[in-house]
Coordinates of C-alpha atoms in Angstrom, one line a residue:
M134 CA 116.1 120.5 212.9
T135 CA 114.9 118.9 209.5
G136 CA 115.0 115.0 209.3
T137 CA 117.7 113.3 207.5
T138 CA 116.6 110.1 205.3
Q139 CA 117.5 106.7 207.3
N140 CA 120.5 105.9 205.7
Q141 CA 121.9 109.4 206.1
S142 CA 124.4 110.4 209.1
S143 CA 122.5 113.4 211.1
L144 CA 123.7 115.3 214.2
E145 CA 120.5 114.2 216.0
L146 CA 123.3 113.0 219.0
S147 CA 123.3 112.1 222.3
P148 CA 126.8 111.7 224.6
I149 CA 127.7 110.4 227.0
G150 CA 131.5 110.1 229.0
N151 CA 133.2 110.5 232.2
C152 CA 135.7 113.2 231.0
Q153 CA 138.1 110.6 230.3
V154 CA 136.5 109.5 226.9
S155 CA 133.0 110.0 225.2
A156 CA 130.7 108.8 222.8
L157 CA 127.6 109.8 221.0
V158 CA 125.1 107.8 220.4
D159 CA 122.7 108.3 217.1
P160 CA 118.5 107.6 217.6
S161 CA 118.6 104.3 217.6
G162 CA 121.1 103.5 220.2
A163 CA 124.4 102.9 218.3
F164 CA 127.8 104.4 219.2
V165 CA 128.8 106.3 215.9
W166 CA 131.8 108.4 217.5
S167 CA 134.1 107.5 220.2
C168 CA 138.0 107.8 220.2
V169 CA 140.1 106.5 222.6
P170 CA 142.5 106.8 225.2
R171 CA 141.2 110.3 224.8
V172 CA 138.9 112.6 222.7
D173 CA 141.4 113.5 220.3
G174 CA 142.7 109.7 220.0
D175 CA 142.1 107.2 217.3
P176 CA 138.3 106.9 216.6
V177 CA 137.6 102.8 216.9
F178 CA 133.4 104.1 216.7
C179 CA 133.4 106.5 213.5
S180 CA 130.5 105.4 211.5
L181 CA 129.7 108.9 211.9
L182 CA 132.3 109.8 209.3
N183 CA 132.6 106.8 207.6
G184 CA 130.6 107.2 204.4
D185 CA 128.9 104.3 203.0
R186 CA 131.0 102.2 205.2
R187 CA 128.3 103.1 208.2
S188 CA 128.4 99.2 209.4
E189 CA 131.8 99.4 210.5
G190 CA 132.9 101.5 213.4
V191 CA 129.9 101.0 215.0
W192 CA 128.4 99.2 218.2
T193 CA 124.9 98.3 217.7
F194 CA 121.6 96.9 219.2
A195 CA 119.2 95.9 217.2
L196 CA 115.6 94.1 217.7
E197 CA 114.2 91.5 215.0
D198 CA 111.8 93.2 213.2
Q199 CA 112.2 96.3 215.4
V200 CA 109.7 98.9 214.6
S201 CA 110.8 101.9 216.6
A202 CA 113.1 103.4 219.1
S203 CA 113.3 106.6 221.6
Q204 CA 115.8 107.8 224.0
H205 CA 116.1 109.7 227.0
Y206 CA 118.9 110.8 229.6
V207 CA 118.1 110.0 233.3
R208 CA 117.4 112.8 235.1
N209 CA 120.6 115.3 236.2
T210 CA 123.0 112.5 234.1
P211 CA 124.6 111.6 230.8
I212 CA 123.2 108.3 231.5
L213 CA 121.4 107.5 228.1
V214 CA 118.2 104.9 228.0
T215 CA 117.1 103.5 224.5
R216 CA 114.0 102.0 224.1
L217 CA 113.6 99.4 220.9
E218 CA 110.1 97.8 220.0
S219 CA 109.3 95.4 217.3
A220 CA 106.5 94.3 215.4
D221 CA 104.9 91.6 217.8
G222 CA 105.3 94.7 220.4
S223 CA 108.8 92.8 221.9
A224 CA 110.8 95.8 223.4
V225 CA 113.9 96.1 225.7
E226 CA 115.3 99.6 227.1
I227 CA 119.0 99.4 226.9
F228 CA 120.9 101.6 230.2
D229 CA 124.4 103.4 228.3
F230 CA 127.2 105.3 230.2
A231 CA 130.2 105.8 230.8
P232 CA 131.8 105.0 234.4
R233 CA 132.3 107.9 237.1
F234 CA 132.3 107.8 240.5
E235 CA 134.5 108.0 243.4
R236 CA 136.1 105.1 244.6
S237 CA 139.1 104.4 246.7
G238 CA 139.7 108.2 247.1
R239 CA 139.7 109.4 243.8
M240 CA 137.8 109.5 240.5
Y241 CA 137.1 106.1 238.7
R242 CA 137.0 107.6 235.2
P243 CA 138.4 104.4 232.9
V244 CA 138.4 104.5 229.1
A245 CA 135.3 102.3 229.1
F246 CA 131.2 102.1 228.5
A247 CA 129.5 100.2 230.1
R248 CA 125.9 99.1 228.7
I249 CA 123.3 97.5 230.2
V250 CA 120.3 95.7 228.0
R251 CA 116.9 95.2 230.3
P252 CA 113.9 93.0 228.4
V253 CA 110.9 94.9 229.2
A254 CA 107.9 93.3 227.0
G255 CA 107.4 90.0 224.9
A256 CA 110.0 87.8 223.9
P257 CA 112.8 90.3 222.1
R258 CA 115.3 88.8 219.8
L259 CA 117.9 91.2 219.8
K260 CA 121.6 91.4 217.2
V261 CA 124.3 93.1 218.7
T262 CA 126.6 94.4 216.4
L263 CA 130.6 95.7 217.5
A264 CA 132.7 96.1 214.8
P265 CA 135.6 98.9 216.2
M266 CA 137.9 100.4 213.6
R267 CA 141.6 101.2 213.9
D268 CA 143.8 103.7 212.3
Y269 CA 141.0 106.7 211.3
G270 CA 139.0 103.8 209.5
A271 CA 141.7 102.4 208.0
Q272 CA 140.6 98.8 208.8
L273 CA 138.1 96.5 211.2
A274 CA 139.8 95.5 214.8
E275 CA 141.3 92.4 214.5
T276 CA 139.3 90.2 217.6
T277 CA 140.3 86.8 219.8
H278 CA 138.4 86.1 222.4
G279 CA 137.0 83.5 225.6
T280 CA 134.6 82.2 227.3
N281 CA 133.5 85.6 228.5
H282 CA 135.1 88.0 226.5
I283 CA 136.1 89.7 223.2
R284 CA 139.0 91.5 222.7
Y285 CA 139.7 94.0 220.1
L286 CA 143.4 95.0 218.9
I287 CA 143.0 99.0 218.0
G288 CA 146.8 99.1 217.4
P289 CA 149.5 98.6 220.5
Q290 CA 146.5 98.6 222.8
A291 CA 143.3 96.3 222.9
L292 CA 140.0 96.8 224.0
R293 CA 138.1 94.1 225.9
L294 CA 134.3 93.2 226.1
S295 CA 133.1 91.6 229.2
T296 CA 129.8 90.6 228.9
D297 CA 127.5 87.8 230.1
A298 CA 125.5 87.9 227.2
P299 CA 126.3 85.1 224.1
V300 CA 129.7 85.6 223.6
G301 CA 129.2 83.3 220.1
Y302 CA 126.1 85.1 219.2
I303 CA 128.0 88.7 219.2
L304 CA 131.0 86.8 217.2
E305 CA 128.1 85.5 214.1
G306 CA 126.2 89.0 214.6
R307 CA 123.0 86.1 215.3
C308 CA 119.8 87.0 216.5
Y309 CA 119.1 85.7 220.0
R310 CA 116.3 85.6 222.8
V311 CA 116.9 88.3 225.8
E312 CA 115.7 86.5 228.5
S313 CA 117.3 88.6 231.9
D314 CA 119.2 91.2 231.7
Q315 CA 122.9 91.2 230.1
H316 CA 125.5 93.5 230.8
F317 CA 128.4 94.9 228.5
F318 CA 131.8 96.5 229.9
L319 CA 133.6 98.0 227.0
G320 CA 137.3 98.8 228.3
P321 CA 140.9 97.7 229.9
D322 CA 142.2 94.6 227.9
E323 CA 142.9 93.1 231.5
P324 CA 140.3 90.4 233.3
F325 CA 136.9 91.9 234.9
V326 CA 137.1 91.6 238.4
G327 CA 134.0 90.7 239.9
N328 CA 130.3 89.4 239.0
I329 CA 130.0 91.5 236.1
R330 CA 125.6 91.4 236.3
S331 CA 126.3 93.3 240.3
E332 CA 129.5 95.1 238.8
V333 CA 127.6 97.4 236.3
R334 CA 124.8 98.2 238.4
Q335 CA 126.6 99.2 241.1
M336 CA 128.8 101.5 238.2
E337 CA 125.7 102.8 237.1
A338 CA 124.2 103.2 240.6
G339 CA 127.8 105.6 241.2
T340 CA 127.2 107.3 238.1
R341 CA 124.1 108.0 238.5
R342 CA 124.6 109.4 242.0
Y343 CA 127.5 111.2 240.9
W344 CA 126.1 113.3 238.4
Q345 CA 123.1 114.2 240.4
H346 CA 124.7 115.5 243.4
W347 CA 127.0 117.5 240.5
V348 CA 123.7 118.8 239.1
R349 CA 122.3 119.0 242.5
G350 CA 124.9 122.0 243.4
L351 CA 124.4 124.0 240.3
H352 CA 123.3 127.5 240.4
V353 CA 120.1 127.3 238.2
P354 CA 118.2 129.8 236.5
L355 CA 114.3 129.5 237.2
E356 CA 113.5 129.5 233.8
W357 CA 114.4 126.6 231.3
Q358 CA 115.9 124.7 233.8
E359 CA 116.0 121.4 231.9
E360 CA 118.0 123.3 229.1
V361 CA 120.7 124.2 231.1
I362 CA 121.5 121.6 233.1
R363 CA 121.3 119.3 230.1
A364 CA 123.8 121.7 228.2
A365 CA 125.9 122.2 231.4
I366 CA 126.5 118.5 231.7
A367 CA 127.8 118.3 228.2
L368 CA 130.3 121.5 228.9
K369 CA 131.2 119.2 231.6
L370 CA 132.0 116.1 229.5
C371 CA 133.8 118.3 227.2
Q372 CA 136.5 118.3 230.0
H373 CA 139.5 116.7 229.6
E374 CA 139.8 115.9 233.5
E375 CA 143.6 114.7 233.6
T376 CA 145.2 118.2 233.0
G377 CA 141.6 120.5 233.3
A378 CA 142.0 121.3 229.4
I379 CA 138.2 121.5 227.7
V380 CA 137.9 121.1 224.0
A381 CA 135.8 123.0 221.6
A382 CA 133.9 119.8 220.6
L383 CA 133.9 116.3 220.3
T384 CA 133.9 115.7 216.7
T385 CA 136.6 116.2 213.7
S386 CA 134.8 117.3 210.4
I387 CA 131.8 118.0 210.4
P388 CA 130.9 121.0 208.0
E389 CA 130.4 124.3 208.8
A390 CA 127.8 123.7 205.4
P391 CA 127.1 121.1 202.8
G392 CA 130.4 120.5 200.3
S393 CA 131.8 123.7 201.8
E394 CA 135.2 122.0 203.1
R395 CA 134.9 124.3 205.8
N396 CA 136.0 120.9 207.6
W397 CA 137.6 121.1 211.1
D398 CA 139.0 119.1 214.0
Y399 CA 137.7 120.2 217.5
R400 CA 138.9 118.2 219.5
F401 CA 142.0 120.7 220.9
C402 CA 141.5 123.0 223.9
W403 CA 141.6 126.5 222.4
I404 CA 142.0 129.2 224.9
R405 CA 139.3 131.4 223.8
D406 CA 136.5 128.8 224.0
S407 CA 137.6 127.6 227.0
Y408 CA 137.5 131.1 228.5
Y409 CA 133.9 131.3 227.6
T410 CA 132.9 127.6 228.9
V411 CA 134.3 128.4 232.4
Q412 CA 132.7 132.0 232.4
A413 CA 129.2 129.8 231.9
L414 CA 129.7 127.4 234.1
N415 CA 131.3 129.8 236.9
R416 CA 128.0 131.4 236.6
L417 CA 126.2 128.2 237.6
G418 CA 128.7 127.6 240.2
A419 CA 130.5 124.7 238.7
L420 CA 133.9 125.6 240.6
D421 CA 135.5 122.1 239.8
V422 CA 135.8 123.0 236.4
L423 CA 137.4 126.2 236.8
E424 CA 139.8 125.0 239.2
K425 CA 140.9 122.1 236.9
Y426 CA 140.9 124.3 233.8
L427 CA 143.3 127.0 236.1
A428 CA 145.4 124.7 236.6
Y429 CA 146.0 123.8 233.1
L430 CA 146.3 127.4 232.3
R431 CA 148.8 127.7 234.5
N432 CA 150.9 125.1 232.3
I433 CA 150.6 127.0 229.7
V434 CA 151.7 129.7 230.7
D435 CA 154.7 128.4 232.6
S436 CA 155.8 126.8 229.2
A437 CA 155.5 130.1 227.0
R438 CA 157.7 131.4 229.6
G439 CA 156.8 135.0 228.9
G440 CA 156.7 134.4 225.1
Q441 CA 153.6 133.9 222.9
I442 CA 150.5 131.5 224.0
Q443 CA 149.0 130.0 221.3
P444 CA 145.2 130.4 220.7
L445 CA 145.1 126.5 220.9
Y446 CA 146.7 123.1 222.6
S447 CA 146.2 119.7 222.9
V448 CA 144.5 118.0 225.9
M449 CA 147.8 117.3 227.5
G450 CA 149.4 120.6 226.5
D451 CA 151.1 119.9 222.9
S452 CA 151.8 122.7 221.1
E453 CA 152.3 121.6 217.4
L454 CA 149.2 119.9 216.3
T455 CA 150.2 118.9 212.8
E456 CA 147.1 119.2 210.0
G457 CA 146.9 116.2 208.1
A458 CA 143.3 114.1 206.8
A459 CA 142.1 110.7 207.4
S460 CA 142.4 109.3 203.9
H461 CA 140.2 106.2 205.2
L462 CA 137.4 107.9 205.8
A463 CA 134.9 109.5 203.6
G464 CA 133.5 112.5 206.0
Y465 CA 130.2 113.2 207.2
R466 CA 127.5 112.3 204.5
G467 CA 131.0 111.9 201.7
M468 CA 131.9 115.5 202.6
G469 CA 135.3 115.2 203.1
P470 CA 137.7 116.0 204.0
V471 CA 138.9 114.5 207.5
R472 CA 140.9 116.5 209.0
I473 CA 143.4 115.6 211.8
G474 CA 144.8 118.5 213.9
N475 CA 144.3 121.8 213.5
A476 CA 146.9 124.1 211.3
A477 CA 145.6 127.0 213.6
Y478 CA 148.1 126.1 216.0
S479 CA 150.6 128.1 214.1
Q480 CA 148.5 131.3 214.2
I481 CA 148.5 134.7 215.8
Q482 CA 145.5 135.5 217.4
H483 CA 146.4 138.6 219.8
D484 CA 142.6 137.6 221.9
C485 CA 144.2 134.8 223.7
Y486 CA 145.9 137.0 226.5
G487 CA 142.7 138.6 227.7
Q488 CA 141.1 135.6 227.7
I489 CA 144.0 133.5 230.2
V490 CA 143.6 136.6 232.6
M491 CA 140.1 136.8 232.8
P492 CA 139.4 133.8 234.5
T493 CA 142.7 133.3 236.4
A494 CA 141.5 136.7 237.8
Q495 CA 138.9 135.2 239.6
A496 CA 141.0 133.2 241.6
F497 CA 142.7 136.3 243.2
F498 CA 139.2 136.9 244.5
D499 CA 136.8 133.8 245.3
H500 CA 137.0 132.5 248.5
R501 CA 135.2 129.2 247.3
L502 CA 138.6 128.0 245.7
L503 CA 140.7 125.0 246.9
R504 CA 143.7 127.1 245.9
M505 CA 143.8 130.9 245.3
A506 CA 146.0 132.2 243.4
D507 CA 148.7 134.8 245.4
E508 CA 151.8 137.4 244.7
R509 CA 153.6 134.8 242.2
D510 CA 151.1 133.7 240.2
F511 CA 150.4 137.6 239.6
V512 CA 154.2 137.8 238.9
R513 CA 153.7 135.3 236.3
L514 CA 149.9 136.4 234.8
E515 CA 151.9 140.2 234.3
E516 CA 153.7 138.4 231.8
V517 CA 150.9 137.6 230.0
G518 CA 149.8 141.4 230.5
E519 CA 153.1 142.5 228.8
M520 CA 152.3 140.5 226.0
A521 CA 148.8 141.9 225.5
W522 CA 150.3 145.4 225.6
R523 CA 152.8 144.9 223.0
M524 CA 150.4 143.0 220.7
H525 CA 147.3 145.3 220.9
D526 CA 148.1 147.2 218.1
Q527 CA 149.9 144.4 216.1
P528 CA 148.1 142.5 212.9
D529 CA 146.6 138.9 214.1
A530 CA 144.4 136.0 212.3
G531 CA 141.8 137.3 214.7
L532 CA 139.2 135.6 215.9
W533 CA 137.5 134.0 213.3
E534 CA 141.1 132.3 212.2
F535 CA 141.4 133.5 209.0
R536 CA 144.3 131.4 207.6
T537 CA 145.4 133.7 204.0
R538 CA 145.2 137.7 205.9
Q539 CA 145.9 139.6 208.9
E540 CA 144.6 142.4 210.4
V541 CA 144.2 144.4 213.6
H542 CA 141.1 143.2 214.6
T543 CA 139.1 145.0 217.1
Y544 CA 138.1 142.5 219.2
S545 CA 141.8 141.5 220.1
A546 CA 142.2 145.1 221.0
V547 CA 139.6 144.8 223.4
M548 CA 140.5 141.0 225.1
C549 CA 143.9 143.0 225.4
W550 CA 142.3 145.9 227.1
A551 CA 140.6 143.7 229.2
A552 CA 143.8 141.6 230.2
C553 CA 145.2 144.8 231.5
D554 CA 142.1 146.2 232.9
R555 CA 141.6 142.7 234.7
L556 CA 145.2 143.0 235.7
A557 CA 144.6 146.2 237.8
N558 CA 141.8 144.8 239.5
V559 CA 143.7 142.2 240.7
A560 CA 146.9 144.7 241.9
E561 CA 144.2 146.5 243.7
E562 CA 143.0 143.6 245.4
L563 CA 146.9 142.7 246.2
E564 CA 147.1 146.0 248.0
K565 CA 150.0 147.0 244.9
G566 CA 148.8 150.5 244.2
D567 CA 151.6 151.0 241.8
R568 CA 150.9 148.3 239.4
V569 CA 147.4 150.0 239.9
S570 CA 148.3 153.0 238.6
F571 CA 150.4 151.1 236.0
W572 CA 147.5 148.8 234.3
R573 CA 145.4 151.4 234.8
E574 CA 147.4 153.3 232.1
R575 CA 148.0 150.6 229.7
A576 CA 144.6 149.7 229.7
E577 CA 143.2 153.6 229.2
A578 CA 146.0 153.9 226.3
I579 CA 144.5 150.8 224.4
R580 CA 140.7 151.8 225.2
Q581 CA 142.2 155.1 223.6
R582 CA 143.8 153.5 220.6
I583 CA 140.4 151.5 219.8
E584 CA 138.2 154.6 219.9
N585 CA 140.8 156.3 217.6
D586 CA 141.2 153.7 214.9
A587 CA 138.3 151.2 215.3
W588 CA 135.0 153.8 215.2
Y589 CA 134.6 154.9 211.3
E590 CA 132.1 158.1 211.2
E591 CA 131.1 157.3 208.1
G592 CA 129.4 154.6 208.7
G593 CA 128.5 155.3 212.8
H594 CA 129.7 152.4 214.0
Y595 CA 133.1 150.1 215.1
G596 CA 134.5 147.7 212.7
A597 CA 135.7 145.2 212.5
S598 CA 139.5 146.0 212.5
F599 CA 141.5 149.1 212.4
S600 CA 142.3 149.0 208.5
S601 CA 138.9 148.3 207.0
D602 CA 134.5 149.3 207.9
Y603 CA 133.6 145.9 207.4
L604 CA 131.4 144.1 210.7
D605 CA 131.6 141.3 212.1
A606 CA 129.3 140.1 215.4
S607 CA 131.9 140.0 218.2
L608 CA 131.8 144.1 218.6
L609 CA 128.4 142.6 220.5
Q610 CA 130.5 141.4 223.1
M611 CA 132.1 144.8 223.7
A612 CA 129.5 145.6 226.4
E613 CA 129.6 142.4 227.7
L614 CA 133.9 142.9 228.3
R615 CA 132.5 146.4 230.2
F616 CA 134.4 148.1 227.2
I617 CA 131.3 149.8 226.9
S618 CA 127.8 150.5 228.5
P619 CA 125.2 149.4 226.3
D620 CA 123.5 152.5 227.2
D621 CA 126.7 153.7 225.3
E622 CA 125.4 155.7 221.9
R623 CA 128.7 154.0 220.2
F624 CA 127.7 150.9 221.0
R625 CA 123.9 150.9 220.0
S626 CA 124.9 152.6 216.7
T627 CA 127.1 149.6 216.3
F628 CA 124.2 147.1 217.4
A629 CA 122.2 149.0 214.9
A630 CA 124.7 148.4 211.9
I631 CA 125.4 144.4 212.6
E632 CA 121.7 143.5 212.9
R633 CA 121.0 145.5 209.8
D634 CA 123.9 144.0 207.7
L635 CA 124.5 140.2 209.9
R636 CA 120.5 139.6 210.5
R637 CA 119.0 136.5 209.1
G638 CA 115.4 136.0 211.0
D639 CA 116.3 134.5 213.5
H640 CA 120.0 134.5 213.4
M641 CA 123.2 135.8 213.2
L642 CA 126.3 135.5 210.9
R643 CA 129.6 136.1 212.2
Y644 CA 130.2 138.3 209.2
A645 CA 129.3 138.4 205.8
A646 CA 131.7 139.8 204.0
E647 CA 133.9 136.7 201.6
D648 CA 136.9 135.0 203.3
D649 CA 139.1 132.1 202.5
F650 CA 136.3 130.0 201.5
G651 CA 133.9 132.2 200.0
A652 CA 130.7 134.0 201.2
P653 CA 129.6 132.1 204.9
E654 CA 126.4 130.1 204.2
T655 CA 125.1 129.0 207.6
A656 CA 124.7 130.9 210.6
F657 CA 126.8 130.4 213.7
N658 CA 125.2 129.8 216.7
V659 CA 126.8 131.6 219.4
C660 CA 126.4 134.8 217.5
T661 CA 123.1 134.7 217.6
F662 CA 123.2 134.0 221.5
W663 CA 125.4 137.2 221.1
L664 CA 122.9 139.1 219.5
I665 CA 119.8 137.8 222.0
E666 CA 121.8 139.5 225.0
A667 CA 122.5 142.4 223.3
L668 CA 118.6 142.3 222.6
K669 CA 118.2 142.4 226.6
L670 CA 121.1 144.9 227.1
V671 CA 119.6 147.9 224.9
G672 CA 115.7 146.9 226.3
R673 CA 114.1 144.8 223.7
N674 CA 113.3 142.0 226.5
A675 CA 110.4 140.4 224.7
E676 CA 112.0 139.9 221.4
A677 CA 115.0 138.7 223.3
R678 CA 112.9 135.8 225.1
E679 CA 110.9 134.7 221.4
M680 CA 114.3 134.2 219.5
F681 CA 115.7 132.3 222.3
D682 CA 112.9 130.1 222.3
S683 CA 113.2 130.2 218.5
M684 CA 116.8 128.6 219.0
L685 CA 115.9 125.9 221.6
G686 CA 113.4 125.3 219.0
H687 CA 116.5 124.1 217.1
T688 CA 118.3 121.9 219.5
T689 CA 118.7 117.9 218.8
R690 CA 116.7 115.8 221.1
S691 CA 119.2 115.5 223.4
G692 CA 118.9 119.0 223.9
L693 CA 122.4 120.3 222.6
L694 CA 123.9 122.1 219.6
S695 CA 126.2 122.2 216.9
E696 CA 128.5 125.0 215.7
D697 CA 126.2 126.4 212.6
L698 CA 122.8 126.5 211.6
D699 CA 121.3 126.3 207.9
Y700 CA 119.1 129.4 208.6
E701 CA 116.8 128.8 205.7
T702 CA 116.0 125.0 206.6
G703 CA 117.2 125.3 209.9
E704 CA 119.6 121.9 210.1
L705 CA 122.7 122.1 212.1
W706 CA 126.0 121.4 210.8
G707 CA 129.5 121.6 211.9
N708 CA 131.2 119.9 215.1
F709 CA 129.0 118.7 217.9
P710 CA 128.3 119.6 220.7
Q711 CA 130.1 122.8 220.5
T712 CA 131.3 124.0 223.8
Y713 CA 130.1 128.2 222.0
S714 CA 126.5 127.1 221.2
L715 CA 126.0 125.1 225.0
V716 CA 127.3 128.7 226.3
G717 CA 125.2 130.8 224.6
I718 CA 121.9 128.6 225.9
I719 CA 123.3 129.0 229.8
N720 CA 124.1 132.5 229.6
C721 CA 121.1 133.8 228.0
A722 CA 118.5 131.8 229.8
G723 CA 120.4 133.1 232.7
L724 CA 120.0 137.1 231.7
L725 CA 116.2 136.2 230.2
S726 CA 115.0 133.9 233.4
K727 CA 112.1 135.4 236.0
P728 CA 114.3 135.4 239.3
W729 CA 113.5 133.0 241.9
S730 CA 112.0 135.7 244.1
E731 CA 109.1 135.4 241.8
V732 CA 108.1 132.0 243.4
R733 CA 109.3 132.8 247.0

């Protein structure tokens, strides 16, 4: 991505986390975004959205006369290493992680972060700034302290920093010489048990071991392995393991384009985004994420009781996500508002029925799962299918979540077809012949409706809705969903029309028509990956690989992408890291890679 001025926020960020909490770390090693006690909580580190008040809501380490900083992850982990160097050659390395490993028969993933500072050259002099905030940037947390700890009051709870570094120097913001390793544990407000040096080191070793063993179980493609592994780790960090929910991104209100006010809170579980996430991770064999998400879905379906499924829920399954604004935060580069909650929860989006059925259907076939689905699950899943049948030709806000208009969107109708089609497959596996016929007939009826009402003979392509002939990139998913063959002339002509109208160089718009906020100004990264997939499917292999390499050139140094990209400057915009975009990396790498047989 393009550079930014030193005092300007940037999406050049690296996530750490443990599937309970996460933090985004900037290139200098500063925590600039982190919410507690979970991803949709109060951002105690919020300088990313704090405008000119970037010294508040941050946790930094800085050397006296510092001249450079560099970063890398410990191989196959989200443990981040930042090296700081000063003008006289002195240097330290900072190891940042959120503890995650098995202990006492369960996964230890506390609301906590650990940091280890190691002097590696000269006589470095260090300044520590730890300034968490509360109530969405309303004020700095008040502090109390003891000999080896500092308490930060962040509301009804408190965070406690336990450390073997000089507490007085941290409180007063003084520089001091670092002559041996120092250990910092910011976590629950309770006494730290054991020797902090040995305990934090054991946490780092356990966390490293956990992640490297998790990655070891992935089935990665031959090519682009590092890119796929990094995307997979980031996707797993977007799962709230307690419930299985998967959030669309770790941030709120990074605008889709400068000054656009397209600032949305993505710290929630969209049924659609989660479907794509588990689909991609399933292709890599990461069944743990799928299993936990299926449990989350079962709770959502139970709560709906055969009724309307919302497009999104909180990570705890809450259905009401009232949208408001954090008045004390200026926004990314001062571009507010900073939104809390998302009004899309009250929208009607009918594609969600297919996105519930499809991942759940796997549980009837996959014998690797600890809990396979059974006939009781099929009965509940048929309730979702009934809603898909009832709603397949009804207007909705669509996958792009239009706020001021509704149409019968083709993508939503195709997803309803997929729900019925997959239910027929499940019924066949369960040897329920009558239900096979029932769901096949419904799937065929929806197919005929789509063919009749979404096909525009004059333009020679499918339209984005039944009532208009404008195009959107989601139509490319018709082949991925097996609604149509990529060799079908209708798909090829639709692809040609989409490429003509929506492609911008090596990037793709989701649509070109004006919406509630005017015409889109940036490319939507997952749509570019859909374009790459379509190029491969129609035989334009070399072009697909070239475009994929171009997209990888836009990733951050941490190997990740946000939601949107300025197709003229190459700068990233939108919430970060975006699950949609990371799914695109994984899917395209798997589709385009040479087979492993070539090295055997």
